[in-house]
Coordinates of C-alpha atoms in Angstrom, one line a residue:
M914 CA 64.6 60.0 -43.1
A915 CA 62.0 61.6 -40.5
L916 CA 59.6 61.7 -43.2
Y917 CA 59.6 57.9 -43.7
T918 CA 59.4 57.2 -39.8
K919 CA 55.8 59.3 -40.2
K920 CA 54.3 57.4 -43.3
E921 CA 55.5 54.4 -41.9
N922 CA 53.5 55.7 -38.3
N923 CA 50.2 56.2 -40.5
S924 CA 50.4 53.4 -42.4
S925 CA 50.8 51.1 -39.2
K926 CA 47.6 53.1 -37.8
R927 CA 45.6 52.3 -40.0
R928 CA 46.6 48.6 -39.7
K929 CA 46.0 48.3 -35.9
T930 CA 42.3 50.2 -36.6
T931 CA 41.6 48.1 -39.4
Y932 CA 42.7 44.7 -37.1
I933 CA 40.5 46.0 -34.0
Q934 CA 37.5 46.6 -36.6
K935 CA 37.8 42.7 -37.8
L936 CA 38.3 41.8 -34.0
V937 CA 34.9 43.6 -33.0
L938 CA 32.9 42.0 -36.2
L939 CA 34.7 38.4 -35.3
S940 CA 33.4 38.7 -31.9
F941 CA 30.0 39.8 -32.7
L942 CA 29.5 37.0 -35.3
I943 CA 30.3 34.2 -32.7
L944 CA 28.0 35.7 -30.6
I945 CA 25.0 35.2 -33.2
S946 CA 26.3 31.7 -33.7
L947 CA 26.0 31.1 -30.2
T948 CA 22.6 32.7 -29.8
F949 CA 21.4 30.6 -33.2
F950 CA 22.9 27.4 -31.2
H951 CA 21.7 28.0 -27.8
C952 CA 18.5 28.2 -29.8
A953 CA 18.9 25.2 -31.5
N954 CA 19.2 23.1 -28.3
M955 CA 16.1 21.5 -26.5
Q956 CA 15.5 23.0 -23.7
R957 CA 12.5 23.4 -20.8
P958 CA 10.7 26.1 -22.1
T959 CA 9.5 28.7 -19.3
G960 CA 6.0 30.0 -18.2
G961 CA 2.8 28.7 -19.4
P962 CA 0.8 26.0 -18.1
K963 CA 2.8 22.8 -17.4
D964 CA 3.0 20.5 -20.5
S965 CA 1.0 17.3 -19.5
L966 CA 0.1 15.8 -22.7
P967 CA 2.4 12.5 -24.3
P968 CA 3.7 12.7 -27.3
V969 CA 1.5 12.2 -30.4
L970 CA 2.6 9.1 -33.1
L971 CA 3.4 11.0 -36.6
G972 CA 4.8 8.1 -38.3
E973 CA 5.7 4.3 -38.4
L974 CA 7.8 3.0 -40.7
P975 CA 7.5 0.3 -41.9
E976 CA 3.8 0.6 -40.3
N977 CA 2.1 -1.1 -37.9
L978 CA 0.5 -4.5 -38.3
T979 CA 2.8 -5.3 -41.2
R980 CA 2.6 -8.5 -42.1
N981 CA 5.3 -10.5 -43.9
F982 CA 7.7 -8.2 -42.2
T983 CA 11.6 -7.9 -43.8
A984 CA 12.9 -4.9 -42.3
K985 CA 15.8 -4.7 -40.1
E986 CA 14.8 -1.4 -38.5
I987 CA 11.6 0.5 -37.1
V988 CA 11.5 4.4 -37.4
L989 CA 8.6 5.8 -35.0
T990 CA 8.0 9.6 -35.5
F991 CA 7.0 12.0 -32.9
D992 CA 5.9 15.4 -32.8
E993 CA 8.2 16.3 -29.9
F994 CA 11.8 15.4 -28.8
I995 CA 11.3 12.3 -27.2
K996 CA 14.1 10.6 -24.6
L997 CA 13.8 6.8 -23.3
N998 CA 12.9 5.8 -19.4
N999 CA 13.8 2.8 -17.9
Q1000 CA 13.8 1.3 -21.3
F1001 CA 15.3 -2.0 -19.9
K1002 CA 12.0 -2.6 -17.3
E1003 CA 9.8 -1.0 -19.3
F1004 CA 10.2 -1.8 -23.2
S1005 CA 9.6 -5.9 -24.1
I1006 CA 9.1 -7.9 -27.2
S1007 CA 6.9 -11.2 -27.0
P1008 CA 7.4 -13.6 -27.7
D1009 CA 11.0 -13.2 -26.5
V1010 CA 14.5 -12.8 -28.3
E1011 CA 17.6 -13.7 -27.2
K1012 CA 19.2 -10.5 -28.0
Q1013 CA 16.8 -7.6 -27.2
P1014 CA 16.2 -4.9 -30.3
D1015 CA 18.2 -1.9 -29.5
Y1016 CA 16.5 1.2 -29.0
R1017 CA 18.0 4.5 -30.0
V1018 CA 16.3 8.0 -29.8
R1019 CA 17.4 10.8 -32.4
K1020 CA 15.6 13.7 -31.7
K1021 CA 11.5 13.2 -32.5
K1022 CA 12.2 9.6 -33.6
L1023 CA 13.1 6.3 -32.3
H1024 CA 15.0 4.1 -34.1
I1025 CA 14.8 0.4 -33.1
I1026 CA 17.1 -1.9 -34.7
L1027 CA 15.6 -5.6 -34.4
P1028 CA 18.0 -8.9 -34.3
D1029 CA 19.1 -11.1 -36.5
S1030 CA 17.3 -14.1 -34.7
L1031 CA 13.3 -12.9 -35.8
E1032 CA 11.4 -16.5 -36.1
K1033 CA 9.8 -17.1 -39.4
N1034 CA 5.9 -17.0 -39.3
T1035 CA 5.7 -15.7 -35.9
T1036 CA 3.8 -12.5 -34.8
Y1037 CA 6.0 -10.4 -32.7
T1038 CA 4.5 -7.7 -30.2
I1039 CA 6.9 -4.7 -29.2
N1040 CA 5.1 -3.0 -25.5
F1041 CA 7.1 -0.2 -24.7
G1042 CA 5.3 0.4 -21.0
E1043 CA 5.7 3.4 -20.0
G1044 CA 9.1 4.0 -20.9
L1045 CA 8.6 6.7 -24.0
V1046 CA 8.0 9.6 -22.9
D1047 CA 8.9 13.4 -24.0
Y1048 CA 11.9 15.0 -23.3
N1049 CA 10.7 18.1 -21.0
E1050 CA 8.3 16.5 -18.6
G1051 CA 8.5 13.0 -19.1
N1052 CA 4.6 12.5 -20.4
P1053 CA 4.6 8.9 -21.3
I1054 CA 2.8 7.4 -24.0
V1055 CA 0.7 4.6 -22.5
N1056 CA 0.1 1.1 -23.8
Y1057 CA 1.2 1.9 -27.2
T1058 CA 2.3 -1.5 -29.4
Y1059 CA 4.1 -2.3 -32.1
V1060 CA 3.0 -5.4 -33.7
F1061 CA 4.0 -6.7 -37.0
A1062 CA 4.2 -11.0 -38.7
T1063 CA 7.1 -12.3 -40.2
G1064 CA 4.8 -14.4 -42.3
P1065 CA 1.6 -14.0 -44.5
E1066 CA -0.8 -13.9 -41.3
L1067 CA -1.3 -11.8 -37.9
D1068 CA -2.4 -12.8 -34.7
S1069 CA -5.3 -11.0 -33.8
L1070 CA -7.3 -12.6 -30.7
T1071 CA -8.2 -10.0 -28.0
L1072 CA -8.5 -10.8 -24.2
S1073 CA -10.1 -8.0 -22.3
G1074 CA -11.9 -7.6 -18.5
R1075 CA -11.7 -5.9 -15.4
V1076 CA -9.5 -5.4 -12.1
I1077 CA -11.3 -4.3 -8.7
N1078 CA -9.5 -4.0 -4.9
A1079 CA -10.4 -7.4 -3.2
Y1080 CA -10.8 -6.0 -0.1
T1081 CA -12.5 -2.2 -0.9
Q1082 CA -14.4 -3.8 -4.2
V1083 CA -13.7 -1.1 -5.9
F1084 CA -11.2 0.1 -8.7
D1085 CA -9.7 3.2 -7.2
E1086 CA -8.0 5.9 -9.9
K1087 CA -5.6 7.5 -7.4
E1088 CA -4.4 4.5 -5.0
D1089 CA -4.7 1.4 -8.1
K1090 CA -3.4 3.7 -11.4
D1091 CA -0.3 1.4 -11.5
V1092 CA -1.6 -1.5 -11.8
K1093 CA -0.7 -4.0 -14.4
V1094 CA -2.4 -6.8 -16.1
L1095 CA 0.6 -9.6 -17.1
L1096 CA -0.8 -12.6 -19.4
I1097 CA 2.0 -15.4 -19.3
P1098 CA 2.0 -18.8 -21.8
T1099 CA 1.4 -21.7 -19.5
R1100 CA 4.6 -23.2 -20.6
Q1101 CA 7.2 -20.0 -19.3
D1102 CA 5.4 -19.0 -16.2
S1103 CA 7.5 -17.0 -14.8
I1104 CA 5.8 -14.6 -12.1
F1105 CA 7.7 -15.7 -9.5
G1106 CA 11.1 -16.3 -11.2
K1107 CA 13.6 -13.7 -12.7
R1108 CA 12.2 -13.6 -15.8
K1109 CA 9.7 -10.7 -16.1
A1110 CA 6.3 -11.1 -17.9
N1111 CA 6.7 -9.7 -21.3
I1112 CA 3.0 -9.4 -22.3
F1113 CA 1.5 -6.8 -20.0
T1114 CA -0.8 -4.0 -19.8
T1115 CA -2.4 -1.2 -17.9
V1116 CA -5.5 -0.5 -16.9
D1117 CA -7.6 2.5 -17.6
T1118 CA -8.9 5.1 -15.1
S1119 CA -11.9 2.2 -14.3
G1120 CA -9.7 -0.4 -14.2
N1121 CA -10.6 -1.8 -17.7
F1122 CA -7.9 -3.7 -19.5
Q1123 CA -7.3 -5.4 -23.0
F1124 CA -5.0 -7.1 -25.0
R1125 CA -4.8 -7.0 -28.5
N1126 CA -3.1 -9.2 -31.0
L1127 CA -2.4 -12.4 -29.4
R1128 CA -1.6 -16.1 -30.5
E1129 CA -3.4 -19.3 -30.0
D1130 CA -2.0 -20.5 -26.7
T1131 CA -2.4 -21.5 -22.8
Y1132 CA -2.5 -18.3 -20.7
R1133 CA -2.2 -17.6 -16.8
I1134 CA -3.8 -14.2 -16.2
Y1135 CA -2.6 -12.0 -13.1
A1136 CA -3.5 -7.9 -12.3
L1137 CA -0.3 -6.9 -10.0
K1138 CA 0.5 -3.7 -8.1
E1139 CA 4.0 -4.0 -7.7
Q1140 CA 6.5 -2.3 -5.5
N1141 CA 9.7 -1.7 -7.9
N1142 CA 7.9 -2.1 -11.2
D1143 CA 9.9 -5.2 -12.7
R1144 CA 6.5 -7.3 -13.2
I1145 CA 7.5 -9.7 -11.0
Y1146 CA 5.5 -10.9 -7.4
N1147 CA 8.3 -10.8 -5.1
H1148 CA 7.8 -8.1 -2.6
P1149 CA 5.7 -8.3 0.6
D1150 CA 4.0 -5.5 0.3
E1151 CA 2.7 -6.1 -3.4
L1152 CA -0.8 -7.0 -4.2
L1153 CA -1.7 -9.7 -6.8
G1154 CA -4.9 -11.0 -8.0
F1155 CA -4.9 -14.0 -10.4
L1156 CA -7.5 -17.1 -11.8
L1157 CA -7.4 -20.6 -10.4
D1158 CA -7.6 -21.8 -13.9
S1159 CA -5.8 -21.1 -17.3
I1160 CA -7.1 -19.1 -19.9
V1161 CA -6.9 -21.8 -23.3
L1162 CA -7.2 -18.6 -25.8
D1163 CA -8.4 -20.1 -29.3
Q1164 CA -10.7 -17.2 -29.3
D1165 CA -11.2 -13.7 -28.5
V1166 CA -12.4 -13.2 -24.6
S1167 CA -14.0 -10.6 -22.4
G1168 CA -15.4 -10.0 -18.9
I1169 CA -12.3 -11.7 -16.8
H1170 CA -12.4 -10.6 -13.5
L1171 CA -9.3 -10.0 -11.5
V1172 CA -9.4 -9.0 -7.7
Y1173 CA -6.3 -8.3 -6.4
S1174 CA -4.9 -7.8 -2.6
K1175 CA -2.0 -8.3 -0.5
G1176 CA -1.4 -11.9 0.3
K1177 CA 0.3 -14.0 2.8
P1178 CA 4.0 -14.0 2.8
Q1179 CA 5.4 -17.3 2.0
Q1180 CA 8.0 -17.6 4.8
H1181 CA 7.8 -15.8 8.0
R1182 CA 10.5 -13.0 8.9
T1183 CA 10.9 -11.2 12.1
I1184 CA 11.5 -7.6 10.3
E1185 CA 12.5 -5.8 13.8
K1186 CA 13.5 -6.9 17.4
K1187 CA 14.8 -4.1 20.0
I1188 CA 15.2 -3.4 23.5
E1189 CA 13.2 -0.2 24.0
K1190 CA 14.3 2.2 26.5
D1191 CA 11.2 1.0 29.2
G1192 CA 13.1 -2.3 29.1
T1193 CA 10.3 -3.8 26.7
I1194 CA 11.4 -6.3 23.7
L1195 CA 9.8 -5.6 20.8
L1196 CA 9.1 -7.7 17.6
T1197 CA 7.8 -7.0 14.7
F1198 CA 6.8 -10.0 12.2
N1199 CA 6.0 -9.3 8.3
Q1200 CA 2.9 -10.8 8.5
Q1201 CA 0.1 -11.3 11.0
L1202 CA -0.1 -15.1 13.0
N1203 CA -2.6 -17.2 13.9
H1204 CA -2.2 -18.4 17.6
P1205 CA 1.4 -17.4 18.2
S1206 CA 3.1 -18.5 21.3
L1207 CA 6.8 -17.6 22.6
R1208 CA 9.4 -18.9 25.0
I1209 CA 13.1 -17.4 26.1
I1210 CA 15.2 -20.6 25.5
D1211 CA 18.4 -18.6 26.3
P1212 CA 18.5 -17.9 29.2
V1213 CA 16.2 -20.2 30.0
E1214 CA 15.1 -19.5 33.9
L1215 CA 13.9 -16.2 32.4
D1216 CA 11.0 -17.9 30.6
K1217 CA 8.7 -18.9 33.4
S1218 CA 8.2 -14.9 35.0
K1219 CA 7.9 -13.3 31.5
A1220 CA 5.3 -11.8 29.9
V1221 CA 4.1 -11.3 26.1
R1222 CA 1.7 -9.7 24.7
F1223 CA 0.8 -9.8 21.4
T1224 CA -1.3 -6.8 19.1
R1225 CA -4.7 -7.1 18.2
N1226 CA -3.7 -8.7 14.3
N1227 CA -0.8 -10.7 16.2
D1228 CA 1.6 -8.9 13.9
S1229 CA 4.0 -7.8 16.7
A1230 CA 4.3 -9.2 20.0
F1231 CA 6.0 -7.2 23.1
V1232 CA 8.2 -9.2 25.8
Y1233 CA 8.1 -8.2 29.4
L1234 CA 10.6 -9.1 32.0
E1235 CA 11.4 -8.2 35.1
K1236 CA 14.9 -7.6 35.3
L1237 CA 17.7 -6.8 31.6
E1238 CA 20.7 -8.4 33.0
F1239 CA 21.5 -10.6 30.4
D1240 CA 24.2 -10.3 27.8
S1241 CA 21.7 -11.9 24.8
I1242 CA 18.8 -13.4 24.8
K1243 CA 17.3 -16.1 22.1
M1244 CA 13.7 -16.8 22.0
E1245 CA 11.4 -19.4 19.8
L1246 CA 8.5 -18.1 18.1
R1247 CA 5.9 -20.4 17.2
G1248 CA 2.4 -20.3 15.1
E1249 CA -0.3 -22.5 15.7
T1250 CA 1.8 -25.7 14.5
S1251 CA 5.4 -25.0 13.6
V1252 CA 8.0 -23.1 15.0
L1253 CA 8.5 -19.9 12.8
D1254 CA 11.8 -17.8 13.8
T1255 CA 14.2 -17.9 16.7
V1256 CA 15.3 -14.5 17.8
F1257 CA 18.5 -13.6 19.4
I1258 CA 18.8 -9.8 20.5
R1259 CA 22.3 -8.8 22.1
R1260 CA 22.0 -6.3 25.0
N1261 CA 24.8 -3.7 25.6
K1262 CA 25.8 -3.4 29.1
N1263 CA 25.8 -0.1 29.1
D1264 CA 22.0 0.3 28.2
K1265 CA 19.6 2.5 31.3
Y1266 CA 15.6 1.4 31.1
E1267 CA 12.9 3.7 32.6
K1268 CA 10.6 0.9 34.1
E1269 CA 7.4 2.9 34.6
L1270 CA 3.8 1.7 34.5
V1271 CA 2.0 4.6 33.1
P1272 CA -2.0 4.2 32.8
I1273 CA -3.4 5.2 29.6
I1274 CA -7.0 6.7 29.5
N1275 CA -8.7 7.5 26.8
I1276 CA -10.7 10.7 27.7
N1277 CA -9.2 14.6 27.7
N1278 CA -12.5 16.8 29.1
K1279 CA -14.9 14.7 27.4
V1280 CA -17.0 11.5 28.8
D1281 CA -18.5 9.6 26.0
K1282 CA -21.6 7.9 27.4
T1283 CA -21.4 4.9 25.4
K1284 CA -17.9 4.4 25.3
H1285 CA -17.2 5.4 29.0
I1286 CA -13.7 5.4 29.9
R1287 CA -10.7 3.1 29.4
L1288 CA -8.1 2.3 31.6
T1289 CA -4.8 0.3 30.0
S1290 CA -1.4 0.4 30.2
R1291 CA 1.6 -0.6 27.6
I1292 CA 2.9 -2.5 30.7
P1293 CA 0.7 -5.7 31.2
I1294 CA -1.7 -5.0 33.8
T1295 CA -2.1 -8.0 36.6
A1296 CA -4.8 -6.1 38.9
V1297 CA -6.9 -2.9 39.2
D1298 CA -7.5 -1.7 42.9
K1299 CA -11.3 0.2 43.0
N1300 CA -10.3 0.9 46.3
K1301 CA -7.8 3.0 45.0
I1302 CA -10.2 4.9 42.0
I1303 CA -11.9 7.9 43.3
L1304 CA -14.4 9.4 41.2
M1305 CA -15.8 12.7 42.7
E1306 CA -19.1 14.6 40.7
D1307 CA -19.3 18.0 41.9
T1308 CA -17.5 18.0 45.8
L1309 CA -19.5 14.2 46.2
S1310 CA -17.3 11.0 45.8
R1311 CA -19.1 8.6 43.9
R1312 CA -18.7 4.3 44.7
N1313 CA -21.2 3.2 42.6
F1314 CA -19.3 2.9 39.3
Q1315 CA -18.3 0.0 37.5
L1316 CA -14.8 -1.4 37.1
Q1317 CA -14.4 -4.2 34.5
Q1318 CA -11.9 -6.3 32.6
D1319 CA -12.5 -6.2 29.2
T1320 CA -13.8 -9.9 28.2
V1321 CA -10.9 -9.8 24.7
D1322 CA -8.3 -7.4 25.5
K1323 CA -7.3 -9.0 29.3
N1324 CA -5.0 -5.4 29.4
L1325 CA -7.8 -3.2 29.3
Y1326 CA -10.7 -2.2 31.5
H1327 CA -13.5 0.0 31.7
I1328 CA -14.6 2.3 34.0
R1329 CA -18.7 3.2 33.5
Y1330 CA -21.2 5.6 35.5
N1331 CA -24.7 6.8 34.7
W1332 CA -22.9 10.0 33.8
K1333 CA -24.8 13.0 34.6
P1334 CA -24.6 16.5 32.4
Q1335 CA -23.8 19.4 33.8
K1336 CA -21.7 18.1 36.2
N1337 CA -18.4 18.3 37.1
Y1338 CA -16.0 15.4 37.5
E1339 CA -12.8 14.5 38.8
L1340 CA -11.0 11.0 37.8
T1341 CA -7.9 10.1 40.4
I1342 CA -5.8 6.6 39.8
Q1343 CA -4.3 6.7 42.8
E1344 CA -0.8 5.5 43.5
Q1345 CA -0.2 1.8 43.2
A1346 CA -3.6 1.4 42.2
V1347 CA -2.6 -0.4 39.2
T1348 CA 0.0 -3.4 38.7
S1349 CA 2.1 -5.2 36.7
A1350 CA 3.5 -9.1 37.5
F1351 CA 6.5 -7.7 38.4
G1352 CA 5.2 -5.3 41.1
H1353 CA 5.7 -2.2 38.6
S1354 CA 2.9 0.1 40.1
N1355 CA 2.1 3.6 39.1
K1356 CA 2.2 7.4 39.7
E1357 CA -0.8 9.2 40.5
V1358 CA -2.9 10.2 37.7
K1359 CA -6.5 12.5 37.7
R1360 CA -8.4 13.9 34.9
N1361 CA -11.4 16.4 35.1
F1362 CA -14.2 16.1 32.5
T1363 CA -18.0 16.7 31.9
L1364 CA -20.4 14.9 30.5
E1365 CA -20.8 15.4 26.2
E1366 CA -23.8 16.5 26.5
S1367 CA -24.7 16.8 23.1
D1368 CA -27.5 14.3 22.9
N1369 CA -27.3 13.4 19.7
Y1370 CA -27.6 9.6 19.9
G1371 CA -29.8 6.8 18.2
D1372 CA -30.6 3.5 17.5
I1373 CA -30.6 1.4 14.4
I1374 CA -31.1 -2.5 14.3
F1375 CA -30.6 -4.4 11.1
T1376 CA -32.5 -7.7 9.7
L1377 CA -29.9 -9.9 7.9
N1378 CA -30.6 -12.3 5.1
G1379 CA -28.6 -14.2 2.7
L1380 CA -26.3 -15.4 5.4
E1381 CA -25.1 -18.9 5.5
K1382 CA -26.1 -21.3 8.4
D1383 CA -23.3 -22.4 11.0
T1384 CA -20.9 -20.0 8.8
D1385 CA -18.4 -16.8 10.7
Y1386 CA -18.8 -13.6 9.4
I1387 CA -17.5 -9.9 10.6
I1388 CA -19.7 -7.4 10.6
Q1389 CA -18.1 -3.8 10.6
L1390 CA -19.8 -0.2 11.3
I1391 CA -17.7 2.0 9.2
D1392 CA -18.0 5.3 7.9
E1393 CA -18.6 6.3 4.2
N1394 CA -15.0 6.4 3.0
K1395 CA -14.5 2.6 4.2
K1396 CA -11.3 4.1 6.6
N1397 CA -13.1 4.5 9.8
I1398 CA -14.1 1.3 12.1
F1399 CA -16.7 2.1 14.5
D1400 CA -17.9 -1.6 15.9
S1401 CA -16.5 -5.0 14.7
R1402 CA -18.2 -8.0 15.6
T1403 CA -18.2 -11.9 14.6
I1404 CA -21.4 -13.2 14.3
R1405 CA -23.1 -16.4 13.4
N1406 CA -26.6 -18.0 13.0
E1407 CA -27.7 -14.7 13.8
K1408 CA -31.0 -12.6 12.0
T1409 CA -30.4 -9.1 13.8
V1410 CA -27.5 -7.0 14.6
S1411 CA -28.5 -4.1 17.0
Y1412 CA -26.5 -0.8 17.3
L1413 CA -27.4 1.3 20.3
K1414 CA -26.8 4.2 21.4
F1415 CA -24.4 5.3 18.7
P1416 CA -23.7 9.0 17.8
G1417 CA -25.4 10.4 15.4
A1418 CA -23.1 10.3 11.8
K1419 CA -23.7 8.4 8.7
Y1420 CA -22.7 5.4 8.4
T1421 CA -22.3 2.0 6.4
I1422 CA -21.7 -1.6 6.9
R1423 CA -18.9 -4.2 6.1
I1424 CA -19.2 -7.8 5.7
F1425 CA -16.9 -11.1 5.2
K1426 CA -17.2 -14.4 5.7
D1427 CA -14.3 -15.6 8.5
L1428 CA -13.3 -18.7 6.6
N1429 CA -10.8 -19.6 8.6
G1430 CA -11.9 -18.1 11.8
N1431 CA -9.4 -15.7 12.6
G1432 CA -10.9 -13.0 13.3
R1433 CA -10.1 -10.9 10.2
W1434 CA -10.1 -10.3 6.9
D1435 CA -7.4 -12.5 5.1
G1436 CA -6.3 -11.8 1.5
A1437 CA -5.1 -14.2 -1.4
N1438 CA -2.7 -16.3 -0.9
Y1439 CA -1.2 -17.6 -4.5
F1440 CA 1.0 -20.8 -3.1
T1441 CA -1.9 -22.0 -1.5
K1442 CA -4.5 -21.2 -4.7
T1443 CA -6.9 -19.3 -2.2
Q1444 CA -8.6 -16.1 -3.1
A1445 CA -9.3 -13.5 -1.1
E1446 CA -12.3 -13.8 1.6
P1447 CA -15.8 -13.0 0.6
I1448 CA -16.2 -9.6 1.2
W1449 CA -19.5 -6.9 1.1
Y1450 CA -19.9 -3.6 1.3
L1451 CA -23.5 -2.2 1.7
D1452 CA -23.9 -0.1 -1.7
K1453 CA -25.5 3.6 0.2
T1454 CA -25.0 5.3 3.5
F1455 CA -27.5 5.5 6.6
T1456 CA -27.9 8.4 9.2
I1457 CA -27.8 7.0 12.5
R1458 CA -30.5 10.2 13.9
A1459 CA -30.5 11.6 17.5
N1460 CA -33.3 9.8 19.8
W1461 CA -34.5 7.7 16.9
E1462 CA -34.7 3.7 16.5
Q1463 CA -35.0 2.4 13.2
N1464 CA -35.1 -0.7 11.2
E1465 CA -33.7 -1.9 8.3
T1466 CA -33.3 -5.2 6.1
L1467 CA -30.0 -6.0 4.6
N1468 CA -29.9 -8.5 1.3
V1469 CA -26.5 -10.0 1.6
K1470 CA -25.2 -11.4 -1.8
F1471 CA -21.4 -12.6 -2.2
D1472 CA -20.0 -12.2 -5.8

């Protein structure tokens, strides 16, 4: 009995050892399987340079440009794993179909299941926009189209051209790379509706574009730099270019020139309205207004004593009131010919306002002998008392400075003086020197400064050729990047323009026709079929040199 038990124990130990060995082996096999499975999955590679190349198309089944097409499915094969990116906006088929194709990705292949409703003897173009990208980095295949014909003939007309920005007169690859060109048959012109354009292309790095495999038809063409990528012109900040005439396409067309700009919104909106901490009412508009005015219609007694200041571009307004004791206020905003908006603002009774007239002076520790000193305030100024402005030159008080109100901006005053080198100046704006319509006045302000002595000023005089008689032009002195404006003036029937005592630097010139006489450049307006105001740039920079007087000729020619 004891011997039997010993054998039994040995057998049990052997079975236990065998079980453990099998368990270890099974665990090892599972680990190996998981490792292979992990490696087989699509993973973002680590290390090395970032992949910036789009997938490469290896095969098309059936082949692109197939005639007498009868297949129910198209299969596109690429050299890497792919995915779809916003295909409902990016993909389109032209002409449009009632039921859209079904797009399915299977690893490196795109399967396109076509609907049964394709018309006979019709050329179809599937445009993928930027919706077909590689799996890891999202690099899109740009301007790829798949074309097939259900009949023996394949549409083969082409249309090409170039786009530029109307304001800069160039195509900037960084700023304008997202511009699309849309081609819409006149019978279904839909750029302003809910139906997006389905014939479109992007532009290359120079702004060039080309459409292929088009059918004979009459089209309208647009360049659109949009905000929401829906191929519909429906946002006030979108830039649009268009031709006034439609294109009758019965042969290949080239040389189309589209100039895009930000237009004027069709409807006015007051996009911001609030009472600020100093009691100023701020109104911000969605566009620049022509000859705006504003009146208070409730409480009506506030209207007579109010002060209103519109910004230089007339896209905002500041309303000043002596007291803010109302629960709510209603204002009527008018444009040149009609009422644009009725603005209603409710005031919190517990709000406290800190009203103070603070002089704003354009200098810190240096004064420019051409710009001198500029004095203004956020609150409208009604008077500046010269007797309460003290100018010290070293230890001597100087009274022979000029105090002059600006001829355009009535809230701006100029303090001019024959500033001298190696002199220390102190300007004191004494208390109550500056007053507002409501009796507000300033606290004392002082500035200590010296003359900017870098004698780096020169003169340049331009003779103007090519300008039309009795036409308003705006001529601007700008930097070479076309960003900063150093001088802007309206000219009419003038043969010369002089820039005297200007700092030595590189500059260029911009001139545009002010066709509506509003003192600013206006972009295109599709709703009134008005193109952007013509604009011209000097095609080079020039240097104003210290202590030099230069004479140059500008031969102005608008496209």
